[in-house]
Short mmCIF file of C-alpha atoms in Angstrom, two decimals:
data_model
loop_
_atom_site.label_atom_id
_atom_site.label_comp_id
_atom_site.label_asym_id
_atom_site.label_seq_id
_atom_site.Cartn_x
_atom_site.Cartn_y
_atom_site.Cartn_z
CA UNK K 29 -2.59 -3.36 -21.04
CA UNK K 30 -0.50 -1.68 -18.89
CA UNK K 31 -1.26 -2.88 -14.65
CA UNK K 32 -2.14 0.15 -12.70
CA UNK K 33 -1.73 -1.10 -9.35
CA UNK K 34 -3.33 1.95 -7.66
CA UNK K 35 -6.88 0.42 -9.68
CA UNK K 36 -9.76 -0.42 -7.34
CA UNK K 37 -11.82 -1.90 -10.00
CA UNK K 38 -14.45 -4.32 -8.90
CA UNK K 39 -13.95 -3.55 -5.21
CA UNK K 40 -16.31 -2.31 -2.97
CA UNK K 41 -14.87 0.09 -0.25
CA UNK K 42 -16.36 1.21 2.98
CA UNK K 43 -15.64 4.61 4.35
CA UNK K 44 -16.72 5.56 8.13
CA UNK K 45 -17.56 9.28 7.79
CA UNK K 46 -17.25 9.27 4.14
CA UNK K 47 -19.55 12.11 3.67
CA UNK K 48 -18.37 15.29 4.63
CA UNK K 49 -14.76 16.99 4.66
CA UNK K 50 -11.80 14.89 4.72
CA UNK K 51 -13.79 11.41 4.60
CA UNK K 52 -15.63 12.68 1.21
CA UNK K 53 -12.50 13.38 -0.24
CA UNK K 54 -11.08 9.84 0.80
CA UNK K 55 -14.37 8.80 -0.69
CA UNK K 56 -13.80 10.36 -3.89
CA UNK K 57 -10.49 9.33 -4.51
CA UNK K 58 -11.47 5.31 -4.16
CA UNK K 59 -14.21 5.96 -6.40
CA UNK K 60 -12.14 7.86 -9.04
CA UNK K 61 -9.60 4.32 -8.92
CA UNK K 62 -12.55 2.52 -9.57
CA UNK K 63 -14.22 0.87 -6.31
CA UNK K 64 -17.73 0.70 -5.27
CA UNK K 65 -17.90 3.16 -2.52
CA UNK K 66 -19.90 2.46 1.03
CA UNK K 67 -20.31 5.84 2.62
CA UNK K 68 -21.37 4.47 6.20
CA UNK K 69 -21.93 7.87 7.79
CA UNK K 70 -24.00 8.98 11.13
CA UNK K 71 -24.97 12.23 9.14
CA UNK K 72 -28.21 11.21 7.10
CA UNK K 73 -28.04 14.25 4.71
CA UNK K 74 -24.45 14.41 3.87
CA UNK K 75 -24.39 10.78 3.72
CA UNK K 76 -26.83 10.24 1.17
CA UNK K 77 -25.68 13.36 -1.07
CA UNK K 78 -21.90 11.69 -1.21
CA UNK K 79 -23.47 8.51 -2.34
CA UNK K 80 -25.77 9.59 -4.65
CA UNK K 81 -22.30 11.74 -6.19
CA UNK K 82 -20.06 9.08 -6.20
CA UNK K 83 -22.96 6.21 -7.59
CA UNK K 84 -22.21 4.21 -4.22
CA UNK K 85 -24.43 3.72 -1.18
CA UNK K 86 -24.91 5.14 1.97
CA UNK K 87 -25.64 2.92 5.28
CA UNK K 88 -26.20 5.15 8.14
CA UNK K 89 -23.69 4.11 10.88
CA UNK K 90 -22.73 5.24 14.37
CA UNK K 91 -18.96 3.58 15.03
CA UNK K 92 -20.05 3.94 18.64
CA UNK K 93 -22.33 1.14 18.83
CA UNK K 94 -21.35 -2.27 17.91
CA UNK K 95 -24.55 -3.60 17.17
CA UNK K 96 -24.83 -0.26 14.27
CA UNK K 97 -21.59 -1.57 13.20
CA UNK K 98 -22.28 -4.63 12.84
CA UNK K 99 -25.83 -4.34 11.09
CA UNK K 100 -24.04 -1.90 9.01
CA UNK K 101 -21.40 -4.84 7.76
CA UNK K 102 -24.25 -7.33 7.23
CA UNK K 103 -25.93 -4.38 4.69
CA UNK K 104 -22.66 -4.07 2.59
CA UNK K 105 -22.22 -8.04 2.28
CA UNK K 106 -25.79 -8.58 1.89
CA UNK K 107 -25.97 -5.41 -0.97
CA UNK K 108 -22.45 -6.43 -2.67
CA UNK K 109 -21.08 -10.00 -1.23
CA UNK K 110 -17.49 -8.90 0.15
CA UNK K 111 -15.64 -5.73 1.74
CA UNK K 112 -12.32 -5.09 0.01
CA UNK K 113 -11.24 -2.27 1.66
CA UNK K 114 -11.95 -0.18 4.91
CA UNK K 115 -11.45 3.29 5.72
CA UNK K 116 -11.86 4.37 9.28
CA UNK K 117 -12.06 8.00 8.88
CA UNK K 118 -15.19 8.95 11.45
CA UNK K 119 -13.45 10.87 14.48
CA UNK K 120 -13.88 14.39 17.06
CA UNK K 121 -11.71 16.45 18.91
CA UNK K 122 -12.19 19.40 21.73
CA UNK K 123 -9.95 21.31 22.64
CA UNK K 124 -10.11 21.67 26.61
CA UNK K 125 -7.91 22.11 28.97
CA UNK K 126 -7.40 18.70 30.88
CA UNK K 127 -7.85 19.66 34.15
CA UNK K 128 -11.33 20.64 32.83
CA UNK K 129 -12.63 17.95 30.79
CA UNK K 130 -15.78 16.24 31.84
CA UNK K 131 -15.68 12.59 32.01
CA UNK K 132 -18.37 12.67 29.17
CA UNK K 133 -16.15 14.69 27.05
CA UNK K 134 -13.08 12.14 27.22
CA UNK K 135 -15.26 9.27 26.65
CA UNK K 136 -17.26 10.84 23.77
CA UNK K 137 -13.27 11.13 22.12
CA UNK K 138 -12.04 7.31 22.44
CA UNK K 139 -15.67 6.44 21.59
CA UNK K 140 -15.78 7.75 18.20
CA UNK K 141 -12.13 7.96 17.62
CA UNK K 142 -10.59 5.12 18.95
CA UNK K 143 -13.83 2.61 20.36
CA UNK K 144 -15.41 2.83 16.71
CA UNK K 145 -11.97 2.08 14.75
CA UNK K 146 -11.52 -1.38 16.67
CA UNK K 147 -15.46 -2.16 16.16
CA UNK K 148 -14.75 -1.73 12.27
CA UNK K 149 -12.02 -3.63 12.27
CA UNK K 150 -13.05 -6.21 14.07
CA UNK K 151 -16.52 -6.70 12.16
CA UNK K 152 -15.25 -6.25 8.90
CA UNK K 153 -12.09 -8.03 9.69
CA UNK K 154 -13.94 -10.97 9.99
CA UNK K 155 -15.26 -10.73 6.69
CA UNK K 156 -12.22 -9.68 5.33
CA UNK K 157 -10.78 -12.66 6.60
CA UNK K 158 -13.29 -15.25 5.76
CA UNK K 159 -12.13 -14.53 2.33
CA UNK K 160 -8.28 -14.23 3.22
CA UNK K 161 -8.06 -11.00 1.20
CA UNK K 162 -8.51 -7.00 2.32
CA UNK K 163 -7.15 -3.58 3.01
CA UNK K 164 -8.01 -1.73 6.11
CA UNK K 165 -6.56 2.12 6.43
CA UNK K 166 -7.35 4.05 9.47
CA UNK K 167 -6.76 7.71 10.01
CA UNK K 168 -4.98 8.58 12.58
CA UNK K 169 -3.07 11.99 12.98
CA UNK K 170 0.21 13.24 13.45
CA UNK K 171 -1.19 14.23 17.03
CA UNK K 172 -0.54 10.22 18.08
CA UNK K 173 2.87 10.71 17.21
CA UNK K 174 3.99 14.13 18.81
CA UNK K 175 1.82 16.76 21.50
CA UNK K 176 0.44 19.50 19.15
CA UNK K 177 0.54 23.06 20.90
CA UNK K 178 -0.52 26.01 21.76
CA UNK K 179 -4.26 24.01 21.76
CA UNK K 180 -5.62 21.47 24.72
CA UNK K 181 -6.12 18.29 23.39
CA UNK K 182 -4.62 15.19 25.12
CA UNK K 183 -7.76 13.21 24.79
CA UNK K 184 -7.48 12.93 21.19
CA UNK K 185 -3.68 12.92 20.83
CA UNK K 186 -4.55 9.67 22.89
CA UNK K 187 -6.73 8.34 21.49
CA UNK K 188 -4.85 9.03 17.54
CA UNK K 189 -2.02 7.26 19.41
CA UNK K 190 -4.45 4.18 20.34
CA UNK K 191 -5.12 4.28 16.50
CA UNK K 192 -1.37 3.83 15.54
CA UNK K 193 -0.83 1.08 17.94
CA UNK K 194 -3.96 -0.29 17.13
CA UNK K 195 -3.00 -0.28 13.37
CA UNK K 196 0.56 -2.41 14.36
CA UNK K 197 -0.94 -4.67 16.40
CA UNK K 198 -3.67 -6.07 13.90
CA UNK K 199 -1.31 -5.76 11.14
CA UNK K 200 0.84 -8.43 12.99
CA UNK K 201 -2.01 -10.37 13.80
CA UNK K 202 -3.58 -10.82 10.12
CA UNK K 203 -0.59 -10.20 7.81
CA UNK K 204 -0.52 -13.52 7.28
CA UNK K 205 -4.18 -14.16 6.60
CA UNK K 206 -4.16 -11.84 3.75
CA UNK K 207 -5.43 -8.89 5.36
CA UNK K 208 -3.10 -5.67 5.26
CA UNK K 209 -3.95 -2.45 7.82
CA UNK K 210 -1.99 0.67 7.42
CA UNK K 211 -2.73 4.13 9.44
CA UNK K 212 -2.20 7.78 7.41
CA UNK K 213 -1.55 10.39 9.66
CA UNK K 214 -2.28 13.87 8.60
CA UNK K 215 -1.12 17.49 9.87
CA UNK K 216 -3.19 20.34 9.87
CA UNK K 217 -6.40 20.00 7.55
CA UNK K 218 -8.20 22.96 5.82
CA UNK K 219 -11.27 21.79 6.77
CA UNK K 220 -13.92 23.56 9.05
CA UNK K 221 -13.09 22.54 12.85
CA UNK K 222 -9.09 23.52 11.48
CA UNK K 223 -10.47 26.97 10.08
CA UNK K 224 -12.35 27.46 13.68
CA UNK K 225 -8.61 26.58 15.30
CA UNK K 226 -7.16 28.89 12.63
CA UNK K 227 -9.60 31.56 13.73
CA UNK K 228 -7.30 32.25 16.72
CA UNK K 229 -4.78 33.91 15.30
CA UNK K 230 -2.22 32.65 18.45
CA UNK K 231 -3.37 29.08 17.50
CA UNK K 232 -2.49 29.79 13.51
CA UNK K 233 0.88 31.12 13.93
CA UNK K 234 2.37 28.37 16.17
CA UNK K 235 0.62 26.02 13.94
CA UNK K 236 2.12 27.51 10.01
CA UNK K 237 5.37 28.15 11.77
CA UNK K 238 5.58 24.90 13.34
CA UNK K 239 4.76 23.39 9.64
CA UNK K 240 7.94 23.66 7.34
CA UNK K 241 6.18 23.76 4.36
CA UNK K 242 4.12 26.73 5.90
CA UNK K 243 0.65 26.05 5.27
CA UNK K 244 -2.42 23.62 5.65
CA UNK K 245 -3.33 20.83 3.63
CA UNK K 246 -5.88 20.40 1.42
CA UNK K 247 -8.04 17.22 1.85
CA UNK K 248 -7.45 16.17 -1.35
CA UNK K 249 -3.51 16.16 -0.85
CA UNK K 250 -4.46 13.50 1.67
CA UNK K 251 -6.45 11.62 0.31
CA UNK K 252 -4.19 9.82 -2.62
CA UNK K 253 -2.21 8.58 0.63
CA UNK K 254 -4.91 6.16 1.45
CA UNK K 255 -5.44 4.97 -1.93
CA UNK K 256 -2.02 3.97 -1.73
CA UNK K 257 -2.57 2.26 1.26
CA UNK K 258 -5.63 0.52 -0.12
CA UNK K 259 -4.53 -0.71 -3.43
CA UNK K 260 -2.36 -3.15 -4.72
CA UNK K 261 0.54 -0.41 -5.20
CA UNK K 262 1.59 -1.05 -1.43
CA UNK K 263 0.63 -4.67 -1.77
CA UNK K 264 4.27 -5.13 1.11
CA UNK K 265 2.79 -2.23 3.61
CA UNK K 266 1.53 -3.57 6.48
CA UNK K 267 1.89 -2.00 10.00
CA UNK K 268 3.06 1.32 8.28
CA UNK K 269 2.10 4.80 10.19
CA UNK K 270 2.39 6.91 6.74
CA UNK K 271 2.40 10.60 7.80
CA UNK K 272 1.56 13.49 5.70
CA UNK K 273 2.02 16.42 7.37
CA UNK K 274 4.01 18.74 5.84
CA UNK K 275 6.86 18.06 7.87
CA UNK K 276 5.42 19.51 11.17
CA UNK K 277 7.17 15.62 12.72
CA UNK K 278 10.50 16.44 11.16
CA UNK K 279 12.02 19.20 13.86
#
């Protein structure tokens, strides 16, 4: 038989936010390779539809709180006995100017975004490497890498850019425990806060011009980068930033 190493047969896979959008994509694409999917989303309904879709399970989560984090963990290794691979996908943006942002609104952004990304990795790191084996992929954006514009939005390009560096630095810690962690960092998304952004048509232009290739993604053109990054196919990646963004980095 030929070895597919993009297979995720007999692994279980958790994805934060892997209900809705961009995470049920991600979601999708895991299953399709052949893991057990863990949708652990804060969203109740969409949750528990993506589960019940993809024959996985659904343990409500908020990456905010470690303690909901870590109960979470204990349910997947409790239901299934190990964590192969981790997809932190959960995240929020606003788009305000930053002379006007409430200190509410900067800390709701590195909560979710950056906060809940280093309590998933460090929970199910541990169990990850308790059985020196695992694949953690974190989304991050092409908005850690270079200042989007016309739109407001430092907090998050911070926070994306926390994510990155947060990526490197565990990767360097664990590589040699068995445990891999990668980053994919998307460009423009059609997905419904990008359609709202698209909505302003001086927001759309910059943004499709800016893009060589002239157009949004899709979430499933995404989506096959992180099953990349969570199978045995990049098997040497650690500490990679793997950006898919239809070249808006390259000028």
């Amino acid at each position: 038989m030929e070895n597919n190493g993009f297979s995720l047969r007999d692994r279980v896979a958790v994805v934060t936010g892997g209900g809705q959008s961009l995470g049920l994509e991600i979601s999708r694409a895991l299953s399709g390779a052949g893991a057990t999917v863990v949708v652990a989303e804060v969203n109740p309904e969409t949750g528990a539809d993506a589960a019940e879709e993809l024959g996985g399970t659904f343990v409500r989560t908020d990456v905010t709180d470690p303690a909901s984090v870590r109960e979470m963990v204990a349910a997947v290794l409790g239901a299934h006995g190990r964590i192969d691979v981790l997809v932190n996908n959960a995240g929020v943006v606003h788009n305000i100017p930053t002379e006007e942002v409430p200190d509410e609104e900067w800390r709701k952004v590195m909560s979710v975004n950056l906060d809940g990304v280093f309590y998933c990795c460090r929970e199910v790191g541990k169990a990850m490497l308790g059985r020196g084996s695992g694949a953690i992929v974190n989304i991050a954006s092409m908005s850690g890498v270079v200042s989007n514009h016309p739109q407001p939005q430092a907090a998050y390009n911070a926070s994306k850019a926390g994510v990155i560096t947060l990526t490197k630095s565990l990767a360097g810690e664990w590589a040699g425990r068995g445990v891999r962690v990668n980053a994919v960092s998307p460009g423009y998304i059609r997905t419904p806060l990008t359609e709202l952004g698209m909505s302003k048509q001086e927001w759309a232009d910059v943004w499709l011009a800016s893009t060589p290739m002239g157009r949004l993604a899709e979430p499933e053109e995404i989506a096959p980068a992180v099953l990349y990054l969570a199978s045995d196919a990049s098997s040497y990646a650690t500490g990679t930033n793997l950006i898919v963004d239809g070249g808006y980095t390259s000028w």
